[in-house]
mmCIF file of C-alpha atoms in Angstrom:
data_model
loop_
_atom_site.group_PDB
_atom_site.id
_atom_site.type_symbol
_atom_site.label_atom_id
_atom_site.label_comp_id
_atom_site.label_asym_id
_atom_site.label_seq_id
_atom_site.Cartn_x
_atom_site.Cartn_y
_atom_site.Cartn_z
ATOM 1 C CA MET X 133 26.035 47.428 47.159
ATOM 2 C CA THR X 134 24.540 44.411 45.414
ATOM 3 C CA VAL X 135 23.876 41.264 47.499
ATOM 4 C CA PRO X 136 24.843 38.188 45.482
ATOM 5 C CA THR X 137 22.098 35.743 45.021
ATOM 6 C CA ALA X 138 22.467 32.054 45.764
ATOM 7 C CA PRO X 139 23.040 29.879 42.686
ATOM 8 C CA ALA X 140 20.023 27.956 41.487
ATOM 9 C CA PRO X 141 20.168 24.319 42.631
ATOM 10 C CA ALA X 142 21.515 22.014 39.891
ATOM 11 C CA GLY X 143 19.835 18.825 38.722
ATOM 12 C CA LEU X 144 16.274 17.667 38.695
ATOM 13 C CA THR X 145 13.895 17.277 41.488
ATOM 14 C CA THR X 146 12.275 13.863 42.055
ATOM 15 C CA GLY X 147 8.976 15.150 40.644
ATOM 16 C CA ALA X 148 10.617 16.552 37.495
ATOM 17 C CA LEU X 149 12.664 13.429 37.033
ATOM 18 C CA ALA X 150 9.434 11.322 37.364
ATOM 19 C CA ARG X 151 7.743 13.314 34.624
ATOM 20 C CA ARG X 152 10.706 12.902 32.424
ATOM 21 C CA LEU X 153 10.780 9.083 32.899
ATOM 22 C CA GLY X 154 7.055 8.651 32.639
ATOM 23 C CA VAL X 155 6.629 6.997 36.078
ATOM 24 C CA SER X 156 5.338 8.350 39.417
ATOM 25 C CA PRO X 157 7.455 10.079 42.063
ATOM 26 C CA ALA X 158 6.523 7.243 44.352
ATOM 27 C CA THR X 159 8.119 4.762 41.973
ATOM 28 C CA VAL X 160 11.377 6.702 41.801
ATOM 29 C CA ARG X 161 11.531 6.832 45.634
ATOM 30 C CA SER X 162 10.682 3.019 45.740
ATOM 31 C CA TRP X 163 13.472 2.203 43.298
ATOM 32 C CA GLU X 164 15.928 4.334 45.454
ATOM 33 C CA ARG X 165 14.828 2.529 48.628
ATOM 34 C CA ARG X 166 14.743 -1.003 47.188
ATOM 35 C CA TYR X 167 17.613 -0.992 44.753
ATOM 36 C CA GLY X 168 19.945 1.758 45.882
ATOM 37 C CA ILE X 169 19.351 3.896 42.725
ATOM 38 C CA GLY X 170 19.582 7.415 44.071
ATOM 39 C CA PRO X 171 21.428 10.699 43.648
ATOM 40 C CA ALA X 172 25.202 10.291 43.955
ATOM 41 C CA HIS X 173 25.392 13.659 45.706
ATOM 42 C CA ARG X 174 22.749 14.982 48.130
ATOM 43 C CA ALA X 175 22.463 18.595 49.277
ATOM 44 C CA PRO X 176 21.617 19.307 52.863
ATOM 45 C CA GLY X 177 18.031 18.936 53.690
ATOM 46 C CA ARG X 178 15.340 16.578 52.336
ATOM 47 C CA HIS X 179 15.263 17.797 48.665
ATOM 48 C CA ARG X 180 17.175 15.470 46.299
ATOM 49 C CA ARG X 181 18.603 16.745 43.093
ATOM 50 C CA TRP X 182 19.263 14.230 40.349
ATOM 51 C CA GLU X 183 22.364 14.963 38.297
ATOM 52 C CA PRO X 184 22.759 13.832 34.536
ATOM 53 C CA ASP X 185 24.704 10.671 35.592
ATOM 54 C CA ASP X 186 21.951 9.731 38.036
ATOM 55 C CA VAL X 187 19.238 10.325 35.407
ATOM 56 C CA ALA X 188 21.109 8.147 32.894
ATOM 57 C CA VAL X 189 21.070 5.180 35.343
ATOM 58 C CA LEU X 190 17.260 5.583 35.795
ATOM 59 C CA GLU X 191 16.663 5.930 32.025
ATOM 60 C CA GLU X 192 18.623 2.709 31.456
ATOM 61 C CA MET X 193 16.498 0.999 34.137
ATOM 62 C CA CYS X 194 13.335 2.230 32.501
ATOM 63 C CA ARG X 195 14.417 0.909 29.123
ATOM 64 C CA LEU X 196 15.181 -2.480 30.612
ATOM 65 C CA THR X 197 12.011 -2.727 32.557
ATOM 66 C CA ALA X 198 10.132 -1.606 29.432
ATOM 67 C CA ARG X 199 11.513 -4.622 27.729
ATOM 68 C CA GLY X 200 10.212 -6.924 30.319
ATOM 69 C CA VAL X 201 13.290 -7.216 32.606
ATOM 70 C CA ASN X 202 12.659 -7.745 36.374
ATOM 71 C CA PRO X 203 13.103 -4.432 38.184
ATOM 72 C CA ALA X 204 15.705 -5.792 40.540
ATOM 73 C CA GLU X 205 17.773 -7.260 37.633
ATOM 74 C CA ALA X 206 17.331 -4.006 35.692
ATOM 75 C CA ALA X 207 18.546 -2.017 38.592
ATOM 76 C CA ARG X 208 21.674 -4.138 38.955
ATOM 77 C CA ALA X 209 22.318 -3.943 35.181
ATOM 78 C CA ALA X 210 21.888 -0.145 35.074
ATOM 79 C CA LEU X 211 24.191 0.426 38.015
ATOM 80 C CA ALA X 212 26.859 -2.019 36.650
ATOM 81 C CA ALA X 213 26.687 -0.183 33.250
ATOM 82 C CA ALA X 214 27.113 3.117 34.941
ATOM 83 C CA ALA X 215 30.188 1.749 36.767
ATOM 84 C CA GLY X 216 31.596 0.277 33.576
ATOM 85 C CA THR X 217 31.364 -3.375 34.592
ATOM 86 C CA ALA X 218 28.780 -4.162 31.859
ATOM 87 C CA PRO X 219 27.129 -7.447 33.050
ATOM 88 C CA ALA X 220 25.213 -9.727 30.712
ATOM 89 C CA LEU X 221 21.825 -8.188 29.848
ATOM 90 C CA PRO X 222 19.103 -9.747 32.115
ATOM 91 C CA ALA X 223 16.551 -11.963 30.405
ATOM 92 C CA ALA X 224 13.183 -10.321 29.560
ATOM 93 C CA ARG X 225 9.924 -11.722 30.727
ATOM 94 C CA ASN X 226 7.597 -13.198 28.030
ATOM 95 C CA GLY X 227 3.946 -12.747 27.585
ATOM 96 C CA ALA X 228 1.410 -10.193 28.573
ATOM 97 C CA GLU X 229 1.736 -7.957 31.646
ATOM 98 C CA ASP X 230 -0.461 -5.545 33.397
ATOM 99 C CA VAL X 231 1.089 -2.046 33.513
ATOM 100 C CA ASN X 232 -1.614 -0.373 35.650
ATOM 101 C CA GLY X 233 0.157 -1.203 38.880
ATOM 102 C CA PRO X 234 1.852 1.331 41.259
ATOM 103 C CA ALA X 235 4.839 1.757 38.949
ATOM 104 C CA SER X 236 2.699 3.381 36.320
ATOM 105 C CA GLY X 237 1.768 6.479 38.154
ATOM 106 C CA GLY X 238 -0.146 9.549 36.946
ATOM 107 C CA ASN X 239 2.446 10.226 34.197
ATOM 108 C CA SER X 240 2.020 6.819 32.491
ATOM 109 C CA LEU X 241 -0.265 5.587 29.705
ATOM 110 C CA PRO X 242 -2.547 3.002 31.301
ATOM 111 C CA VAL X 243 -2.685 0.256 28.584
ATOM 112 C CA GLY X 244 -4.004 -2.651 30.618
ATOM 113 C CA THR X 245 -2.733 -6.222 30.216
ATOM 114 C CA VAL X 246 -0.461 -6.084 27.184
ATOM 115 C CA ARG X 247 2.739 -7.503 25.693
ATOM 116 C CA PRO X 248 6.005 -6.181 27.142
ATOM 117 C CA GLU X 249 6.675 -4.482 23.807
ATOM 118 C CA CYS X 250 3.560 -2.408 24.301
ATOM 119 C CA ARG X 251 4.431 -1.503 27.785
ATOM 120 C CA GLY X 252 7.803 -0.382 26.648
ATOM 121 C CA LEU X 253 6.347 1.641 23.810
ATOM 122 C CA ALA X 254 3.923 3.448 26.167
ATOM 123 C CA ARG X 255 6.658 4.321 28.617
ATOM 124 C CA ALA X 256 9.044 5.478 25.907
ATOM 125 C CA ALA X 257 6.319 7.647 24.428
ATOM 126 C CA VAL X 258 5.677 9.439 27.787
ATOM 127 C CA ARG X 259 9.389 9.968 28.199
ATOM 128 C CA LEU X 260 9.560 11.317 24.540
ATOM 129 C CA ASP X 261 12.297 8.896 23.975
ATOM 130 C CA ALA X 262 12.465 8.854 20.189
ATOM 131 C CA PRO X 263 15.403 6.397 19.869
ATOM 132 C CA GLU X 264 13.626 3.846 22.083
ATOM 133 C CA LEU X 265 10.344 4.282 20.189
ATOM 134 C CA ALA X 266 12.089 3.503 16.930
ATOM 135 C CA ARG X 267 13.877 0.579 18.369
ATOM 136 C CA ILE X 268 10.798 -1.033 20.001
ATOM 137 C CA LEU X 269 8.665 -0.515 16.804
ATOM 138 C CA GLY X 270 11.360 -1.824 14.404
ATOM 139 C CA ARG X 271 11.978 -4.883 16.597
ATOM 140 C CA SER X 272 8.226 -5.590 17.014
ATOM 141 C CA VAL X 273 7.657 -5.461 13.269
ATOM 142 C CA ASP X 274 10.662 -7.650 12.520
ATOM 143 C CA GLU X 275 10.027 -10.302 15.225
ATOM 144 C CA LEU X 276 6.234 -10.414 15.533
ATOM 145 C CA GLY X 277 5.148 -9.534 11.989
ATOM 146 C CA VAL X 278 3.070 -6.564 10.988
ATOM 147 C CA VAL X 279 -0.370 -7.860 11.997
ATOM 148 C CA VAL X 280 0.669 -8.731 15.603
ATOM 149 C CA ALA X 281 2.896 -5.644 15.948
ATOM 150 C CA TRP X 282 -0.069 -3.449 14.860
ATOM 151 C CA THR X 283 -2.867 -5.068 16.842
ATOM 152 C CA GLU X 284 -0.967 -6.016 20.048
ATOM 153 C CA VAL X 285 1.774 -3.343 20.317
ATOM 154 C CA MET X 286 0.913 -0.201 18.346
ATOM 155 C CA VAL X 287 -2.904 -0.006 18.641
ATOM 156 C CA PRO X 288 -3.164 -0.351 22.519
ATOM 157 C CA ALA X 289 -0.528 2.293 22.935
ATOM 158 C CA LEU X 290 -2.186 4.685 20.433
ATOM 159 C CA ARG X 291 -5.573 4.239 22.107
ATOM 160 C CA ALA X 292 -4.075 4.773 25.522
ATOM 161 C CA VAL X 293 -2.464 8.118 24.484
ATOM 162 C CA GLY X 294 -5.781 9.092 22.812
ATOM 163 C CA ARG X 295 -7.608 8.496 26.024
ATOM 164 C CA LYS X 296 -4.956 10.438 27.980
ATOM 165 C CA TRP X 297 -4.997 13.288 25.461
ATOM 166 C CA ALA X 298 -8.788 13.567 25.818
ATOM 167 C CA VAL X 299 -8.608 13.880 29.579
ATOM 168 C CA GLU X 300 -5.382 15.900 29.995
ATOM 169 C CA GLY X 301 -5.710 18.158 26.920
ATOM 170 C CA GLU X 302 -2.670 19.749 25.423
ATOM 171 C CA ARG X 303 -0.461 18.211 28.035
ATOM 172 C CA TYR X 304 -0.257 14.899 26.079
ATOM 173 C CA VAL X 305 -0.505 16.155 22.525
ATOM 174 C CA GLU X 306 3.221 16.026 22.098
ATOM 175 C CA VAL X 307 3.190 12.357 23.234
ATOM 176 C CA GLU X 308 0.558 11.533 20.701
ATOM 177 C CA HIS X 309 2.322 13.332 17.871
ATOM 178 C CA LEU X 310 5.689 11.652 18.499
ATOM 179 C CA LEU X 311 4.214 8.232 18.922
ATOM 180 C CA SER X 312 2.045 8.441 15.776
ATOM 181 C CA TRP X 313 4.975 9.692 13.731
ATOM 182 C CA HIS X 314 7.141 6.798 14.755
ATOM 183 C CA VAL X 315 4.343 4.232 14.233
ATOM 184 C CA ALA X 316 3.784 5.666 10.710
ATOM 185 C CA ALA X 317 7.584 5.589 10.064
ATOM 186 C CA ALA X 318 7.909 1.982 11.164
ATOM 187 C CA LEU X 319 4.921 0.857 8.944
ATOM 188 C CA ARG X 320 6.239 2.844 6.030
ATOM 189 C CA ARG X 321 9.661 1.164 6.363
ATOM 190 C CA ALA X 322 7.977 -2.280 6.365
ATOM 191 C CA ALA X 323 5.963 -1.390 3.309
ATOM 192 C CA ASP X 324 8.927 -0.037 1.449
ATOM 193 C CA ARG X 325 11.200 -2.873 2.314
ATOM 194 C CA ALA X 326 9.595 -5.444 0.069
ATOM 195 C CA GLU X 327 10.273 -5.796 -3.659
ATOM 196 C CA PRO X 328 7.174 -4.406 -5.419
ATOM 197 C CA PRO X 329 5.226 -7.365 -6.895
ATOM 198 C CA ALA X 330 4.015 -7.522 -10.403
ATOM 199 C CA GLY X 331 0.386 -7.835 -11.359
ATOM 200 C CA PRO X 332 -2.843 -5.775 -10.978
ATOM 201 C CA ALA X 333 -2.634 -3.695 -7.851
ATOM 202 C CA ALA X 334 -5.279 -2.906 -5.217
ATOM 203 C CA LEU X 335 -6.046 0.775 -4.707
ATOM 204 C CA LEU X 336 -5.916 2.011 -1.020
ATOM 205 C CA ALA X 337 -7.208 5.345 -0.082
ATOM 206 C CA GLY X 338 -8.788 7.367 2.706
ATOM 207 C CA MET X 339 -12.142 8.960 2.032
ATOM 208 C CA PRO X 340 -12.282 12.706 1.331
ATOM 209 C CA GLY X 341 -11.818 14.543 4.576
ATOM 210 C CA GLU X 342 -10.449 11.422 6.366
ATOM 211 C CA LEU X 343 -7.098 12.405 7.884
ATOM 212 C CA HIS X 344 -6.605 9.254 9.940
ATOM 213 C CA ALA X 345 -4.197 7.105 7.861
ATOM 214 C CA LEU X 346 -2.296 4.777 10.270
ATOM 215 C CA ALA X 347 -4.551 1.843 9.696
ATOM 216 C CA LEU X 348 -4.076 2.261 6.014
ATOM 217 C CA GLU X 349 -0.338 2.394 6.543
ATOM 218 C CA ALA X 350 -0.666 -0.900 8.510
ATOM 219 C CA LEU X 351 -2.656 -2.488 5.670
ATOM 220 C CA ALA X 352 0.008 -1.501 3.053
ATOM 221 C CA ALA X 353 2.786 -2.919 5.286
ATOM 222 C CA VAL X 354 1.006 -6.188 5.667
ATOM 223 C CA MET X 355 0.297 -6.396 1.930
ATOM 224 C CA ALA X 356 3.937 -5.721 1.237
ATOM 225 C CA GLU X 357 4.975 -8.373 3.817
ATOM 226 C CA ARG X 358 2.746 -10.944 1.950
ATOM 227 C CA GLY X 359 3.780 -9.967 -1.554
ATOM 228 C CA LEU X 360 0.410 -8.399 -2.533
ATOM 229 C CA PRO X 361 0.554 -5.541 -5.103
ATOM 230 C CA PHE X 362 -1.152 -2.203 -4.057
ATOM 231 C CA ARG X 363 -1.053 1.486 -4.778
ATOM 232 C CA MET X 364 -1.391 3.711 -1.743
ATOM 233 C CA PHE X 365 -3.052 7.106 -2.155
ATOM 234 C CA GLY X 366 -3.038 7.998 1.529
ATOM 235 C CA PRO X 367 -5.637 9.924 3.585
ATOM 236 C CA ALA X 368 -8.234 12.443 2.415
ATOM 237 C CA LEU X 369 -8.152 11.715 -1.299
ATOM 238 C CA PRO X 370 -10.667 14.177 -3.052
ATOM 239 C CA SER X 371 -13.668 12.591 -4.639
ATOM 240 C CA GLY X 372 -12.697 13.726 -8.200
ATOM 241 C CA ALA X 373 -9.066 12.470 -7.715
ATOM 242 C CA LEU X 374 -10.322 9.076 -6.311
ATOM 243 C CA LEU X 375 -12.653 8.509 -9.357
ATOM 244 C CA GLU X 376 -9.877 9.489 -11.791
ATOM 245 C CA ALA X 377 -7.384 7.201 -10.004
ATOM 246 C CA VAL X 378 -9.768 4.204 -10.337
ATOM 247 C CA ARG X 379 -10.337 4.991 -14.055
ATOM 248 C CA ARG X 380 -6.585 5.423 -14.833
ATOM 249 C CA THR X 381 -5.202 2.415 -12.862
ATOM 250 C CA GLY X 382 -8.037 -0.095 -13.335
ATOM 251 C CA PRO X 383 -7.666 -1.706 -9.973
ATOM 252 C CA PRO X 384 -9.312 -5.133 -9.395
ATOM 253 C CA VAL X 385 -9.933 -4.071 -5.795
ATOM 254 C CA VAL X 386 -10.502 -0.627 -4.164
ATOM 255 C CA LEU X 387 -10.345 -0.317 -0.420
ATOM 256 C CA LEU X 388 -11.705 2.980 1.066
ATOM 257 C CA TRP X 389 -10.993 3.815 4.770
ATOM 258 C CA SER X 390 -13.144 5.910 7.074
ATOM 259 C CA GLN X 391 -12.239 6.378 10.657
ATOM 260 C CA LEU X 392 -15.204 8.674 11.324
ATOM 261 C CA ALA X 393 -18.826 8.286 10.304
ATOM 262 C CA ARG X 394 -18.918 11.846 8.780
ATOM 263 C CA THR X 395 -16.302 10.930 6.202
ATOM 264 C CA ALA X 396 -18.152 7.692 5.160
ATOM 265 C CA ASP X 397 -19.716 9.005 1.870
ATOM 266 C CA ARG X 398 -22.019 6.400 0.541
ATOM 267 C CA GLU X 399 -22.834 8.266 -2.628
ATOM 268 C CA LEU X 400 -19.182 8.485 -3.525
ATOM 269 C CA VAL X 401 -18.746 4.755 -2.840
ATOM 270 C CA ALA X 402 -21.669 4.094 -5.188
ATOM 271 C CA ARG X 403 -19.899 6.049 -7.889
ATOM 272 C CA VAL X 404 -16.710 4.086 -7.392
ATOM 273 C CA VAL X 405 -18.680 0.807 -7.563
ATOM 274 C CA ARG X 406 -20.116 1.939 -10.920
ATOM 275 C CA THR X 407 -16.708 3.035 -12.432
ATOM 276 C CA ALA X 408 -15.700 0.800 -15.209
ATOM 277 C CA TRP X 409 -12.814 0.574 -17.627
ATOM 278 C CA GLY X 410 -11.657 -1.396 -20.649
ATOM 279 C CA PRO X 411 -12.970 -1.888 -24.265
ATOM 280 C CA GLN X 412 -16.599 -1.692 -25.079
ATOM 281 C CA GLY X 413 -18.241 -5.049 -24.457
ATOM 282 C CA ALA X 414 -15.577 -6.167 -22.057
ATOM 283 C CA ARG X 415 -15.629 -3.442 -19.380
ATOM 284 C CA VAL X 416 -14.614 -4.271 -15.906
ATOM 285 C CA GLN X 417 -15.581 -2.848 -12.512
ATOM 286 C CA PRO X 418 -13.713 -3.013 -9.188
ATOM 287 C CA VAL X 419 -14.592 -4.907 -6.100
ATOM 288 C CA VAL X 420 -14.985 -2.271 -3.438
ATOM 289 C CA LEU X 421 -14.140 -2.793 0.197
ATOM 290 C CA VAL X 422 -15.202 -0.252 2.852
ATOM 291 C CA ALA X 423 -13.025 -0.519 5.983
ATOM 292 C CA GLY X 424 -12.818 1.310 9.324
ATOM 293 C CA PRO X 425 -15.159 2.176 12.110
ATOM 294 C CA GLY X 426 -16.716 5.023 10.046
ATOM 295 C CA TRP X 427 -18.657 2.361 8.100
ATOM 296 C CA ALA X 428 -20.068 0.716 11.260
ATOM 297 C CA GLY X 429 -23.732 0.020 11.096
ATOM 298 C CA PRO X 430 -26.270 -2.664 10.138
ATOM 299 C CA ARG X 431 -26.037 -1.934 6.401
ATOM 300 C CA ARG X 432 -22.919 -1.648 4.333
ATOM 301 C CA PRO X 433 -23.022 0.385 1.050
ATOM 302 C CA PRO X 434 -24.576 -1.652 -1.712
ATOM 303 C CA GLY X 435 -22.205 -3.563 -3.916
ATOM 304 C CA THR X 436 -19.373 -3.492 -1.370
ATOM 305 C CA LEU X 437 -17.712 -5.846 1.104
ATOM 306 C CA ARG X 438 -16.865 -4.749 4.641
ATOM 307 C CA PRO X 439 -13.947 -6.496 6.430
ATOM 308 C CA ARG X 440 -14.083 -6.458 10.241
ATOM 309 C CA ASP X 441 -10.442 -5.941 10.997
ATOM 310 C CA LEU X 442 -6.949 -5.777 9.508
ATOM 311 C CA GLY X 443 -6.593 -9.539 9.183
ATOM 312 C CA GLY X 444 -10.042 -9.834 7.538
ATOM 313 C CA ALA X 445 -9.093 -7.054 5.026
ATOM 314 C CA VAL X 446 -5.827 -8.809 4.167
ATOM 315 C CA ASP X 447 -7.569 -12.186 3.614
ATOM 316 C CA LEU X 448 -10.234 -10.543 1.348
ATOM 317 C CA LEU X 449 -7.475 -8.685 -0.665
ATOM 318 C CA THR X 450 -5.488 -11.891 -0.967
ATOM 319 C CA ASP X 451 -8.511 -13.869 -2.323
ATOM 320 C CA LEU X 452 -9.480 -11.088 -4.759
ATOM 321 C CA LEU X 453 -5.952 -10.324 -6.107
ATOM 322 C CA LEU X 454 -4.802 -13.932 -6.483
ATOM 323 C CA ARG X 455 -8.011 -15.552 -7.766
#
């Protein structure tokens, strides 16, 4: 005779729910105690189980607090939405905010004192909340402009996930991949949205072997936003292809990106600097910019300019393309 086994308990434990939301279990318990956001049904004993409707309320609260809404107001709005009363959306707080407080917990991305948009981006990334990532990034680009969205929203979150990935290993690789993909998608949409301007175009490319391309994507998006013509060749352009692209397109400016010192090939840059085109007696050479931390050091490659940051690169490109 077979003895029937007890059915597995339904719903999520508090620990599993906290991992899903990207907050600490202490935060979940604190929200339950302070704001009455807890499981609608509780089994006998001390172990709480969170059903899908309970989880949806907390996910909505996370989205609201990620946008800068006060936790108490966010809790009221999330509970009202679950009840179908749909109150007016609480006002978000403006300005920078420190997210390294108790609410962050071990499952968060500690990003320091940042804009509310960055805090929301970090929390959505840990939750693997793709729709919220897309919403925050799209709104940041639209409302703040590409430069501010990149430097104050995207970069701090990307750096935080990089630090977390380095410490935690494969546990956070999925967070980094999802966040990077959505950042690239948001920047690509911004770059593709503008009408392609006429005139000689700058050539943008990553050095051979350089696989990091998000900063190049950000540069292209800013150039599109400002109506500056460019051709984007992306990361890891082989040396022969780079030289051929310069000869074939005759760019007034070439910007070469290196994230890592090992990809900063000075000899190849010297060959690009010497590349010329046009009729005999009136041949033209490009102005070459080397950008990215791979070029750090006291001496830049001869015959080149080295912008310090995204804004500096755009200013240089503007001067060189419109002169």
